[in-house]
PDB file of C-alpha atoms in Angstrom:
ATOM      1  CA  MET E   1     109.916 120.368  60.090  1.00 77.00           C
ATOM      2  CA  GLY E   2     109.774 119.208  63.723  1.00 89.00           C
ATOM      3  CA  VAL E   3     112.799 118.347  65.824  1.00 92.00           C
ATOM      4  CA  PHE E   4     112.223 114.607  65.380  1.00 93.00           C
ATOM      5  CA  GLU E   5     112.114 114.889  61.598  1.00 93.00           C
ATOM      6  CA  GLN E   6     115.280 116.982  61.578  1.00 94.00           C
ATOM      7  CA  VAL E   7     117.130 114.564  63.872  1.00 95.00           C
ATOM      8  CA  LYS E   8     115.873 111.654  61.811  1.00 94.00           C
ATOM      9  CA  ALA E   9     117.195 113.213  58.620  1.00 94.00           C
ATOM     10  CA  ILE E  10     120.626 113.769  60.202  1.00 95.00           C
ATOM     11  CA  VAL E  11     120.731 110.197  61.561  1.00 95.00           C
ATOM     12  CA  VAL E  12     119.808 108.823  58.145  1.00 95.00           C
ATOM     13  CA  GLU E  13     122.525 110.864  56.473  1.00 92.00           C
ATOM     14  CA  GLN E  14     125.271 110.335  59.056  1.00 91.00           C
ATOM     15  CA  LEU E  15     124.752 106.623  59.563  1.00 92.00           C
ATOM     16  CA  GLY E  16     123.612 105.816  56.049  1.00 91.00           C
ATOM     17  CA  VAL E  17     120.542 103.918  57.235  1.00 93.00           C
ATOM     18  CA  ASP E  18     117.064 103.417  55.797  1.00 92.00           C
ATOM     19  CA  GLU E  19     114.588 106.084  56.910  1.00 91.00           C
ATOM     20  CA  ALA E  20     112.040 103.434  57.811  1.00 92.00           C
ATOM     21  CA  THR E  21     114.324 101.977  60.500  1.00 92.00           C
ATOM     22  CA  VAL E  22     114.527 105.244  62.466  1.00 94.00           C
ATOM     23  CA  THR E  23     111.903 105.807  65.186  1.00 93.00           C
ATOM     24  CA  GLN E  24     111.973 107.684  68.521  1.00 92.00           C
ATOM     25  CA  GLU E  25     112.849 104.405  70.261  1.00 93.00           C
ATOM     26  CA  THR E  26     115.655 103.368  67.902  1.00 94.00           C
ATOM     27  CA  SER E  27     119.045 103.258  69.591  1.00 94.00           C
ATOM     28  CA  PHE E  28     122.158 104.228  67.674  1.00 94.00           C
ATOM     29  CA  GLU E  29     123.594 100.829  68.562  1.00 92.00           C
ATOM     30  CA  GLU E  30     120.740  99.112  66.742  1.00 92.00           C
ATOM     31  CA  LEU E  31     121.729 101.167  63.703  1.00 93.00           C
ATOM     32  CA  ASN E  32     125.235  99.680  63.967  1.00 92.00           C
ATOM     33  CA  ALA E  33     126.834 102.997  64.928  1.00 93.00           C
ATOM     34  CA  ASP E  34     130.264 102.632  66.497  1.00 91.00           C
ATOM     35  CA  SER E  35     131.610 105.071  69.101  1.00 89.00           C
ATOM     36  CA  LEU E  36     133.170 107.364  66.493  1.00 91.00           C
ATOM     37  CA  ASP E  37     129.893 107.378  64.493  1.00 92.00           C
ATOM     38  CA  ILE E  38     128.068 108.564  67.607  1.00 93.00           C
ATOM     39  CA  VAL E  39     130.604 111.334  68.296  1.00 92.00           C
ATOM     40  CA  GLU E  40     130.255 112.479  64.678  1.00 92.00           C
ATOM     41  CA  LEU E  41     126.467 112.315  64.935  1.00 94.00           C
ATOM     42  CA  ILE E  42     126.490 114.500  68.053  1.00 94.00           C
ATOM     43  CA  MET E  43     128.776 116.965  66.223  1.00 92.00           C
ATOM     44  CA  ALA E  44     126.323 117.080  63.311  1.00 93.00           C
ATOM     45  CA  LEU E  45     123.413 117.691  65.691  1.00 95.00           C
ATOM     46  CA  GLU E  46     125.342 120.480  67.444  1.00 94.00           C
ATOM     47  CA  GLU E  47     125.918 122.145  64.108  1.00 92.00           C
ATOM     48  CA  ALA E  48     122.366 121.703  62.808  1.00 93.00           C
ATOM     49  CA  PHE E  49     120.762 123.045  65.982  1.00 94.00           C
ATOM     50  CA  ASP E  50     123.519 125.568  66.710  1.00 94.00           C
ATOM     51  CA  MET E  51     124.112 124.352  70.246  1.00 93.00           C
ATOM     52  CA  ASP E  52     126.821 122.793  72.394  1.00 92.00           C
ATOM     53  CA  ILE E  53     126.166 119.372  73.859  1.00 93.00           C
ATOM     54  CA  PRO E  54     128.626 118.745  76.725  1.00 91.00           C
ATOM     55  CA  ASP E  55     130.396 115.370  76.666  1.00 88.00           C
ATOM     56  CA  GLU E  56     128.761 114.168  79.878  1.00 91.00           C
ATOM     57  CA  GLU E  57     125.315 114.905  78.384  1.00 91.00           C
ATOM     58  CA  ALA E  58     126.224 113.399  75.028  1.00 92.00           C
ATOM     59  CA  GLU E  59     127.083 110.105  76.738  1.00 90.00           C
ATOM     60  CA  LYS E  60     123.481 109.821  77.948  1.00 92.00           C
ATOM     61  CA  ILE E  61     122.069 110.188  74.449  1.00 94.00           C
ATOM     62  CA  ARG E  62     121.572 106.617  73.267  1.00 93.00           C
ATOM     63  CA  THR E  63     118.397 106.741  71.196  1.00 94.00           C
ATOM     64  CA  VAL E  64     116.894 109.039  68.612  1.00 95.00           C
ATOM     65  CA  GLY E  65     114.294 110.030  71.232  1.00 94.00           C
ATOM     66  CA  ASP E  66     117.045 110.909  73.741  1.00 95.00           C
ATOM     67  CA  ALA E  67     118.540 113.304  71.193  1.00 95.00           C
ATOM     68  CA  VAL E  68     115.163 114.842  70.358  1.00 95.00           C
ATOM     69  CA  ASN E  69     114.319 115.366  74.024  1.00 94.00           C
ATOM     70  CA  TYR E  70     117.709 116.842  74.845  1.00 95.00           C
ATOM     71  CA  ILE E  71     117.449 119.309  71.952  1.00 94.00           C
ATOM     72  CA  LYS E  72     113.869 120.302  72.867  1.00 93.00           C
ATOM     73  CA  GLU E  73     114.836 120.873  76.506  1.00 92.00           C
ATOM     74  CA  ASN E  74     118.058 122.757  75.883  1.00 90.00           C
ATOM     75  CA  LYS E  75     117.482 124.661  72.676  1.00 81.00           C
TER      76      LYS E  75
ATOM     77  CA  MET R   1     150.926 117.467  40.783  1.00 46.00           C
ATOM     78  CA  VAL R   2     148.865 115.121  42.949  1.00 63.00           C
ATOM     79  CA  LEU R   3     148.882 117.443  45.949  1.00 83.00           C
ATOM     80  CA  ASN R   4     147.737 120.516  44.061  1.00 82.00           C
ATOM     81  CA  GLU R   5     145.258 122.730  45.928  1.00 89.00           C
ATOM     82  CA  SER R   6     145.733 120.851  49.213  1.00 96.00           C
ATOM     83  CA  VAL R   7     146.263 122.798  52.417  1.00 98.00           C
ATOM     84  CA  ALA R   8     148.867 121.857  55.023  1.00 98.00           C
ATOM     85  CA  ILE R   9     149.843 123.005  58.484  1.00 98.00           C
ATOM     86  CA  VAL R  10     153.500 122.428  59.301  1.00 98.00           C
ATOM     87  CA  THR R  11     154.265 123.021  62.974  1.00 98.00           C
ATOM     88  CA  GLY R  12     157.728 124.348  63.646  1.00 97.00           C
ATOM     89  CA  GLY R  13     157.969 125.229  59.957  1.00 97.00           C
ATOM     90  CA  GLY R  14     160.258 128.204  60.364  1.00 96.00           C
ATOM     91  CA  ARG R  15     163.550 126.389  60.233  1.00 94.00           C
ATOM     92  CA  GLY R  16     165.327 123.066  60.103  1.00 95.00           C
ATOM     93  CA  ILE R  17     163.403 120.007  58.978  1.00 97.00           C
ATOM     94  CA  GLY R  18     160.095 121.895  59.278  1.00 97.00           C
ATOM     95  CA  ARG R  19     161.180 124.522  56.778  1.00 97.00           C
ATOM     96  CA  ALA R  20     162.354 121.859  54.323  1.00 98.00           C
ATOM     97  CA  ILE R  21     158.963 120.139  54.668  1.00 98.00           C
ATOM     98  CA  ALA R  22     157.092 123.419  54.119  1.00 98.00           C
ATOM     99  CA  LEU R  23     159.125 124.150  50.974  1.00 98.00           C
ATOM    100  CA  GLU R  24     158.802 120.616  49.645  1.00 98.00           C
ATOM    101  CA  LEU R  25     155.012 120.586  50.081  1.00 97.00           C
ATOM    102  CA  ALA R  26     154.699 124.066  48.592  1.00 97.00           C
ATOM    103  CA  ALA R  27     156.717 122.945  45.568  1.00 96.00           C
ATOM    104  CA  ALA R  28     154.114 120.207  45.079  1.00 96.00           C
ATOM    105  CA  GLY R  29     151.364 122.841  44.965  1.00 96.00           C
ATOM    106  CA  VAL R  30     150.272 122.703  48.600  1.00 97.00           C
ATOM    107  CA  LYS R  31     149.187 125.889  50.399  1.00 97.00           C
ATOM    108  CA  VAL R  32     151.243 125.897  53.574  1.00 98.00           C
ATOM    109  CA  VAL R  33     150.526 127.365  56.988  1.00 98.00           C
ATOM    110  CA  VAL R  34     153.941 127.796  58.597  1.00 98.00           C
ATOM    111  CA  ASN R  35     153.594 127.623  62.367  1.00 98.00           C
ATOM    112  CA  TYR R  36     156.279 128.920  64.688  1.00 97.00           C
ATOM    113  CA  ALA R  37     156.611 129.462  68.424  1.00 96.00           C
ATOM    114  CA  GLY R  38     159.206 132.195  68.830  1.00 93.00           C
ATOM    115  CA  ARG R  39     161.229 133.001  65.728  1.00 93.00           C
ATOM    116  CA  SER R  40     158.871 135.031  63.543  1.00 94.00           C
ATOM    117  CA  ASP R  41     161.800 136.154  61.351  1.00 95.00           C
ATOM    118  CA  LYS R  42     162.576 132.549  60.406  1.00 96.00           C
ATOM    119  CA  ALA R  43     158.926 131.733  59.739  1.00 97.00           C
ATOM    120  CA  GLU R  44     158.527 134.836  57.556  1.00 97.00           C
ATOM    121  CA  GLU R  45     161.649 133.755  55.681  1.00 97.00           C
ATOM    122  CA  THR R  46     160.070 130.372  54.952  1.00 97.00           C
ATOM    123  CA  VAL R  47     156.880 132.095  53.796  1.00 98.00           C
ATOM    124  CA  SER R  48     158.873 134.438  51.500  1.00 97.00           C
ATOM    125  CA  LEU R  49     160.754 131.514  49.980  1.00 97.00           C
ATOM    126  CA  ILE R  50     157.444 129.814  49.193  1.00 97.00           C
ATOM    127  CA  ARG R  51     155.910 132.975  47.733  1.00 97.00           C
ATOM    128  CA  GLN R  52     158.989 133.718  45.622  1.00 96.00           C
ATOM    129  CA  ALA R  53     158.572 130.281  44.094  1.00 95.00           C
ATOM    130  CA  GLY R  54     154.951 131.118  43.262  1.00 95.00           C
ATOM    131  CA  GLY R  55     153.314 129.280  46.154  1.00 96.00           C
ATOM    132  CA  GLU R  56     150.799 130.366  48.783  1.00 97.00           C
ATOM    133  CA  SER R  57     151.737 130.525  52.436  1.00 97.00           C
ATOM    134  CA  ILE R  58     151.130 132.311  55.727  1.00 97.00           C
ATOM    135  CA  ALA R  59     152.976 132.248  59.048  1.00 98.00           C
ATOM    136  CA  VAL R  60     151.034 131.779  62.282  1.00 98.00           C
ATOM    137  CA  GLN R  61     152.475 132.038  65.771  1.00 98.00           C
ATOM    138  CA  ALA R  62     151.306 129.350  68.200  1.00 98.00           C
ATOM    139  CA  ASP R  63     152.797 127.405  71.084  1.00 98.00           C
ATOM    140  CA  VAL R  64     151.593 123.893  70.212  1.00 98.00           C
ATOM    141  CA  SER R  65     151.557 122.892  73.874  1.00 98.00           C
ATOM    142  CA  GLN R  66     148.743 125.399  74.525  1.00 98.00           C
ATOM    143  CA  ALA R  67     145.238 124.388  73.432  1.00 98.00           C
ATOM    144  CA  ALA R  68     144.107 127.989  72.893  1.00 98.00           C
ATOM    145  CA  ASP R  69     147.121 128.686  70.658  1.00 98.00           C
ATOM    146  CA  VAL R  70     146.449 125.542  68.637  1.00 98.00           C
ATOM    147  CA  ASP R  71     142.785 126.477  68.158  1.00 97.00           C
ATOM    148  CA  HIS R  72     143.929 129.868  66.884  1.00 98.00           C
ATOM    149  CA  LEU R  73     146.367 128.195  64.476  1.00 98.00           C
ATOM    150  CA  VAL R  74     143.645 125.970  63.021  1.00 98.00           C
ATOM    151  CA  GLN R  75     141.220 128.889  62.868  1.00 97.00           C
ATOM    152  CA  MET R  76     143.732 130.991  60.911  1.00 98.00           C
ATOM    153  CA  ALA R  77     144.374 128.118  58.490  1.00 98.00           C
ATOM    154  CA  LEU R  78     140.641 127.722  57.857  1.00 97.00           C
ATOM    155  CA  GLU R  79     140.098 131.462  57.458  1.00 97.00           C
ATOM    156  CA  HIS R  80     142.875 131.783  54.889  1.00 97.00           C
ATOM    157  CA  PHE R  81     142.636 128.552  52.969  1.00 97.00           C
ATOM    158  CA  GLY R  82     139.187 127.119  53.834  1.00 96.00           C
ATOM    159  CA  LYS R  83     140.221 123.581  54.817  1.00 97.00           C
ATOM    160  CA  ILE R  84     143.058 121.467  56.173  1.00 98.00           C
ATOM    161  CA  ASP R  85     144.128 118.345  54.282  1.00 98.00           C
ATOM    162  CA  ILE R  86     147.570 117.737  55.730  1.00 98.00           C
ATOM    163  CA  LEU R  87     148.982 118.158  59.229  1.00 98.00           C
ATOM    164  CA  VAL R  88     152.697 117.746  59.788  1.00 98.00           C
ATOM    165  CA  ASN R  89     153.516 117.673  63.493  1.00 98.00           C
ATOM    166  CA  ASN R  90     157.129 118.675  63.387  1.00 98.00           C
ATOM    167  CA  ALA R  91     157.571 121.196  66.217  1.00 97.00           C
ATOM    168  CA  GLY R  92     160.085 119.953  68.724  1.00 96.00           C
ATOM    169  CA  ILE R  93     162.555 121.122  71.328  1.00 95.00           C
ATOM    170  CA  THR R  94     165.425 119.552  73.241  1.00 95.00           C
ATOM    171  CA  ARG R  95     166.460 119.983  76.880  1.00 96.00           C
ATOM    172  CA  ASP R  96     169.165 117.335  77.064  1.00 94.00           C
ATOM    173  CA  GLY R  97     170.729 116.144  80.287  1.00 95.00           C
ATOM    174  CA  LEU R  98     171.688 112.970  82.060  1.00 96.00           C
ATOM    175  CA  MET R  99     168.899 111.395  84.108  1.00 96.00           C
ATOM    176  CA  LEU R 100     170.522 112.307  87.423  1.00 95.00           C
ATOM    177  CA  ARG R 101     170.763 115.926  86.406  1.00 94.00           C
ATOM    178  CA  MET R 102     167.567 116.289  84.402  1.00 96.00           C
ATOM    179  CA  LYS R 103     165.277 118.845  85.945  1.00 97.00           C
ATOM    180  CA  GLU R 104     161.580 118.176  86.198  1.00 97.00           C
ATOM    181  CA  ALA R 105     161.002 121.384  84.235  1.00 98.00           C
ATOM    182  CA  ASP R 106     163.137 120.024  81.357  1.00 97.00           C
ATOM    183  CA  TRP R 107     161.095 116.845  81.310  1.00 98.00           C
ATOM    184  CA  ASP R 108     157.804 118.768  81.335  1.00 98.00           C
ATOM    185  CA  ALA R 109     158.824 121.247  78.641  1.00 98.00           C
ATOM    186  CA  VAL R 110     159.944 118.564  76.186  1.00 98.00           C
ATOM    187  CA  LEU R 111     156.889 116.371  76.771  1.00 98.00           C
ATOM    188  CA  ALA R 112     154.576 119.384  76.463  1.00 98.00           C
ATOM    189  CA  THR R 113     155.867 120.580  73.108  1.00 98.00           C
ATOM    190  CA  ASN R 114     156.960 117.316  71.526  1.00 98.00           C
ATOM    191  CA  LEU R 115     154.131 115.018  72.614  1.00 98.00           C
ATOM    192  CA  LYS R 116     151.177 116.988  73.984  1.00 98.00           C
ATOM    193  CA  GLY R 117     151.574 119.347  71.031  1.00 98.00           C
ATOM    194  CA  VAL R 118     150.985 116.454  68.640  1.00 98.00           C
ATOM    195  CA  PHE R 119     147.859 115.471  70.549  1.00 98.00           C
ATOM    196  CA  LEU R 120     146.457 119.004  70.596  1.00 98.00           C
ATOM    197  CA  CYS R 121     147.113 119.670  66.911  1.00 98.00           C
ATOM    198  CA  THR R 122     145.736 116.281  65.872  1.00 98.00           C
ATOM    199  CA  LYS R 123     142.602 116.826  67.917  1.00 97.00           C
ATOM    200  CA  ALA R 124     142.101 120.306  66.518  1.00 97.00           C
ATOM    201  CA  VAL R 125     142.306 119.287  62.848  1.00 98.00           C
ATOM    202  CA  SER R 126     140.492 115.972  63.213  1.00 95.00           C
ATOM    203  CA  LYS R 127     136.987 117.459  63.319  1.00 91.00           C
ATOM    204  CA  GLY R 128     137.345 118.900  59.832  1.00 93.00           C
ATOM    205  CA  MET R 129     139.163 115.866  58.467  1.00 96.00           C
ATOM    206  CA  LEU R 130     136.492 113.491  59.793  1.00 93.00           C
ATOM    207  CA  LYS R 131     133.836 115.601  58.170  1.00 90.00           C
ATOM    208  CA  GLN R 132     135.546 115.755  54.796  1.00 91.00           C
ATOM    209  CA  ARG R 133     136.303 112.032  55.102  1.00 92.00           C
ATOM    210  CA  SER R 134     139.914 112.583  54.129  1.00 96.00           C
ATOM    211  CA  GLY R 135     143.133 113.842  55.591  1.00 97.00           C
ATOM    212  CA  VAL R 136     146.741 112.994  56.162  1.00 98.00           C
ATOM    213  CA  ILE R 137     148.758 113.387  59.334  1.00 98.00           C
ATOM    214  CA  VAL R 138     152.522 112.944  59.332  1.00 98.00           C
ATOM    215  CA  ASN R 139     154.204 113.037  62.712  1.00 98.00           C
ATOM    216  CA  ILE R 140     157.917 113.646  63.014  1.00 98.00           C
ATOM    217  CA  SER R 141     159.407 111.345  65.622  1.00 98.00           C
ATOM    218  CA  SER R 142     163.095 110.491  65.821  1.00 97.00           C
ATOM    219  CA  VAL R 143     165.309 107.462  65.595  1.00 97.00           C
ATOM    220  CA  VAL R 144     166.003 108.251  69.269  1.00 96.00           C
ATOM    221  CA  GLY R 145     162.366 107.325  70.001  1.00 97.00           C
ATOM    222  CA  LEU R 146     163.142 103.803  68.785  1.00 97.00           C
ATOM    223  CA  SER R 147     166.669 103.296  70.051  1.00 95.00           C
ATOM    224  CA  GLY R 148     166.933 105.643  73.045  1.00 95.00           C
ATOM    225  CA  ASN R 149     169.895 107.906  73.628  1.00 93.00           C
ATOM    226  CA  ALA R 150     171.906 108.678  76.749  1.00 93.00           C
ATOM    227  CA  GLY R 151     171.171 112.207  77.909  1.00 95.00           C
ATOM    228  CA  GLN R 152     167.819 112.404  76.131  1.00 96.00           C
ATOM    229  CA  ALA R 153     165.375 110.570  78.394  1.00 97.00           C
ATOM    230  CA  ASN R 154     162.781 113.302  77.944  1.00 97.00           C
ATOM    231  CA  TYR R 155     163.244 113.617  74.172  1.00 97.00           C
ATOM    232  CA  ALA R 156     163.325 109.838  73.617  1.00 98.00           C
ATOM    233  CA  ALA R 157     160.178 109.387  75.736  1.00 98.00           C
ATOM    234  CA  ALA R 158     158.301 112.066  73.819  1.00 98.00           C
ATOM    235  CA  LYS R 159     159.425 110.730  70.435  1.00 98.00           C
ATOM    236  CA  ALA R 160     158.489 107.151  71.390  1.00 98.00           C
ATOM    237  CA  GLY R 161     155.178 108.510  72.648  1.00 98.00           C
ATOM    238  CA  ILE R 162     154.502 110.034  69.245  1.00 98.00           C
ATOM    239  CA  ILE R 163     154.699 106.561  67.703  1.00 98.00           C
ATOM    240  CA  GLY R 164     152.069 105.106  70.064  1.00 98.00           C
ATOM    241  CA  LEU R 165     149.855 108.149  69.654  1.00 98.00           C
ATOM    242  CA  SER R 166     150.143 107.912  65.869  1.00 98.00           C
ATOM    243  CA  LYS R 167     149.235 104.227  65.760  1.00 98.00           C
ATOM    244  CA  ALA R 168     146.217 104.767  68.029  1.00 98.00           C
ATOM    245  CA  THR R 169     145.062 107.676  65.870  1.00 98.00           C
ATOM    246  CA  ALA R 170     145.672 105.706  62.677  1.00 98.00           C
ATOM    247  CA  LYS R 171     143.389 102.930  63.942  1.00 97.00           C
ATOM    248  CA  GLU R 172     140.745 105.356  65.171  1.00 96.00           C
ATOM    249  CA  PHE R 173     140.531 107.335  61.937  1.00 97.00           C
ATOM    250  CA  ALA R 174     141.274 104.692  59.284  1.00 97.00           C
ATOM    251  CA  SER R 175     137.591 104.023  58.589  1.00 94.00           C
ATOM    252  CA  ARG R 176     137.165 107.721  57.779  1.00 94.00           C
ATOM    253  CA  GLY R 177     139.850 107.881  55.126  1.00 96.00           C
ATOM    254  CA  ILE R 178     142.399 109.605  57.345  1.00 98.00           C
ATOM    255  CA  ARG R 179     145.937 108.238  57.337  1.00 98.00           C
ATOM    256  CA  VAL R 180     148.494 108.774  60.091  1.00 98.00           C
ATOM    257  CA  ASN R 181     152.162 107.923  59.666  1.00 98.00           C
ATOM    258  CA  VAL R 182     155.433 108.652  61.388  1.00 98.00           C
ATOM    259  CA  VAL R 183     158.769 109.726  59.991  1.00 98.00           C
ATOM    260  CA  ALA R 184     161.712 109.033  62.276  1.00 98.00           C
ATOM    261  CA  PRO R 185     164.731 111.038  61.164  1.00 97.00           C
ATOM    262  CA  GLY R 186     168.224 110.108  62.281  1.00 95.00           C
ATOM    263  CA  TYR R 187     170.953 112.743  62.499  1.00 93.00           C
ATOM    264  CA  ILE R 188     169.985 115.571  60.205  1.00 94.00           C
ATOM    265  CA  CYS R 189     171.973 118.748  59.657  1.00 90.00           C
ATOM    266  CA  THR R 190     169.943 121.490  61.475  1.00 84.00           C
ATOM    267  CA  ASP R 191     170.393 124.095  64.215  1.00 77.00           C
ATOM    268  CA  MET R 192     169.385 121.360  66.659  1.00 71.00           C
ATOM    269  CA  THR R 193     172.266 119.046  65.744  1.00 75.00           C
ATOM    270  CA  GLU R 194     174.832 121.695  64.847  1.00 77.00           C
ATOM    271  CA  THR R 195     175.255 122.584  68.506  1.00 75.00           C
ATOM    272  CA  LEU R 196     176.643 119.126  69.258  1.00 75.00           C
ATOM    273  CA  PRO R 197     180.371 119.128  70.060  1.00 79.00           C
ATOM    274  CA  GLU R 198     182.631 117.924  67.235  1.00 81.00           C
ATOM    275  CA  GLY R 199     183.682 114.850  69.208  1.00 82.00           C
ATOM    276  CA  VAL R 200     180.069 113.791  69.567  1.00 80.00           C
ATOM    277  CA  GLN R 201     179.418 114.428  65.866  1.00 81.00           C
ATOM    278  CA  ASN R 202     182.319 112.169  64.909  1.00 86.00           C
ATOM    279  CA  GLU R 203     181.072 109.473  67.227  1.00 86.00           C
ATOM    280  CA  ILE R 204     177.642 109.709  65.639  1.00 86.00           C
ATOM    281  CA  LEU R 205     179.098 109.287  62.155  1.00 91.00           C
ATOM    282  CA  GLN R 206     180.482 105.896  63.237  1.00 92.00           C
ATOM    283  CA  THR R 207     176.941 104.702  63.940  1.00 92.00           C
ATOM    284  CA  ILE R 208     175.491 105.666  60.549  1.00 96.00           C
ATOM    285  CA  PRO R 209     175.854 102.898  57.948  1.00 96.00           C
ATOM    286  CA  LEU R 210     175.555 105.371  55.073  1.00 97.00           C
ATOM    287  CA  GLY R 211     178.432 107.282  56.647  1.00 94.00           C
ATOM    288  CA  ARG R 212     177.068 110.816  56.635  1.00 93.00           C
ATOM    289  CA  ILE R 213     174.644 113.202  58.349  1.00 93.00           C
ATOM    290  CA  GLY R 214     171.308 113.574  56.538  1.00 96.00           C
ATOM    291  CA  LYS R 215     169.849 116.670  54.915  1.00 96.00           C
ATOM    292  CA  PRO R 216     166.491 118.205  55.901  1.00 97.00           C
ATOM    293  CA  GLU R 217     165.349 117.840  52.269  1.00 97.00           C
ATOM    294  CA  GLU R 218     165.845 114.086  52.505  1.00 98.00           C
ATOM    295  CA  VAL R 219     163.310 113.964  55.335  1.00 98.00           C
ATOM    296  CA  ALA R 220     160.975 116.390  53.556  1.00 98.00           C
ATOM    297  CA  LYS R 221     160.719 114.195  50.459  1.00 98.00           C
ATOM    298  CA  VAL R 222     159.523 111.268  52.562  1.00 98.00           C
ATOM    299  CA  VAL R 223     156.953 113.493  54.283  1.00 98.00           C
ATOM    300  CA  ARG R 224     155.698 114.619  50.877  1.00 98.00           C
ATOM    301  CA  PHE R 225     155.361 110.984  49.829  1.00 98.00           C
ATOM    302  CA  LEU R 226     153.380 110.129  52.974  1.00 98.00           C
ATOM    303  CA  ALA R 227     151.196 113.207  52.468  1.00 98.00           C
ATOM    304  CA  SER R 228     150.389 112.314  48.877  1.00 97.00           C
ATOM    305  CA  PRO R 229     147.953 109.765  47.443  1.00 96.00           C
ATOM    306  CA  GLU R 230     151.031 107.849  46.275  1.00 96.00           C
ATOM    307  CA  SER R 231     151.063 106.357  49.777  1.00 97.00           C
ATOM    308  CA  ALA R 232     147.280 105.796  49.879  1.00 97.00           C
ATOM    309  CA  TYR R 233     147.620 102.243  51.253  1.00 98.00           C
ATOM    310  CA  ILE R 234     150.062 103.128  54.049  1.00 98.00           C
ATOM    311  CA  THR R 235     148.870 104.039  57.548  1.00 98.00           C
ATOM    312  CA  GLY R 236     150.159 103.578  61.097  1.00 98.00           C
ATOM    313  CA  GLN R 237     153.733 103.097  59.923  1.00 98.00           C
ATOM    314  CA  VAL R 238     157.085 104.401  61.076  1.00 98.00           C
ATOM    315  CA  LEU R 239     159.529 105.240  58.322  1.00 98.00           C
ATOM    316  CA  CYS R 240     163.123 105.805  59.414  1.00 98.00           C
ATOM    317  CA  VAL R 241     165.112 108.329  57.410  1.00 98.00           C
ATOM    318  CA  ASP R 242     168.378 107.770  59.165  1.00 97.00           C
ATOM    319  CA  GLY R 243     171.057 106.456  56.830  1.00 97.00           C
ATOM    320  CA  GLY R 244     170.425 102.963  58.123  1.00 97.00           C
ATOM    321  CA  MET R 245     170.998 103.574  61.844  1.00 95.00           C
ATOM    322  CA  GLU R 246     167.912 101.666  62.903  1.00 93.00           C
ATOM    323  CA  MET R 247     167.373  98.357  61.165  1.00 92.00           C
TER     324      MET R 247
END
């Protein structure tokens, strides 16, 4: 499974959204995630990919694609 | 019992109100992590009392005003019992003195343990609670945090601060099934109040409608209620256990 598919699966589970609504361009805001949802999502990504995402980096992650790119570049 | 198999951390659980809370929760079937700062003998005593009654408990040293200590406390709780369902922020100190005489160090010490400690412990357990979508936090404030008290500017400020912190946390975590409430004890018979001069104690009695000093167990029972599903629809509240002082 590629990084996008993995991130997508986590987003679907964490935010309880339909798989079909999640693309690279989808922002978490569009998926009705509030600020606590996003913090929890970042925590789930950190755990799944066994990495630390610093707060100042996490703030820049607004879309599914942002998350995928950050993980690819820093993993 | 409704609390069976839950796990709790009680800060400052070695003596006084904290010990009564630890024993009360343990009697309801809760596995209790008894935190202490300095008096390991007292904490071990609490643990022995729980074990003698057939409960499970460990003592863990940690200064709640130090983030590294708090992380260690939470780590130990998870290692021994696998999860944390209940956090009781009870640890507290006093450094009383009139405003004009209060040293900056006395202000800092009381705010660090009594208020920052609540923040650090709450933060440390919240990750797990958010994930499990359940949890209960009970913060021990004081009637002094509501009414103020001459000679306790630092203590009153910290205890009032706990109320604001608790309400903010209650709002932040409510959607995740985590409840946060405050118990504000009045004058309770502990080491902390026993040191008061007799004259002061008599004066205090005049201000208590129920006409007597409270017992630690009377606070502990309210904490147990707030920690149990019996209070499932209560969050962000302050419950005074003070013989009617504040009403």
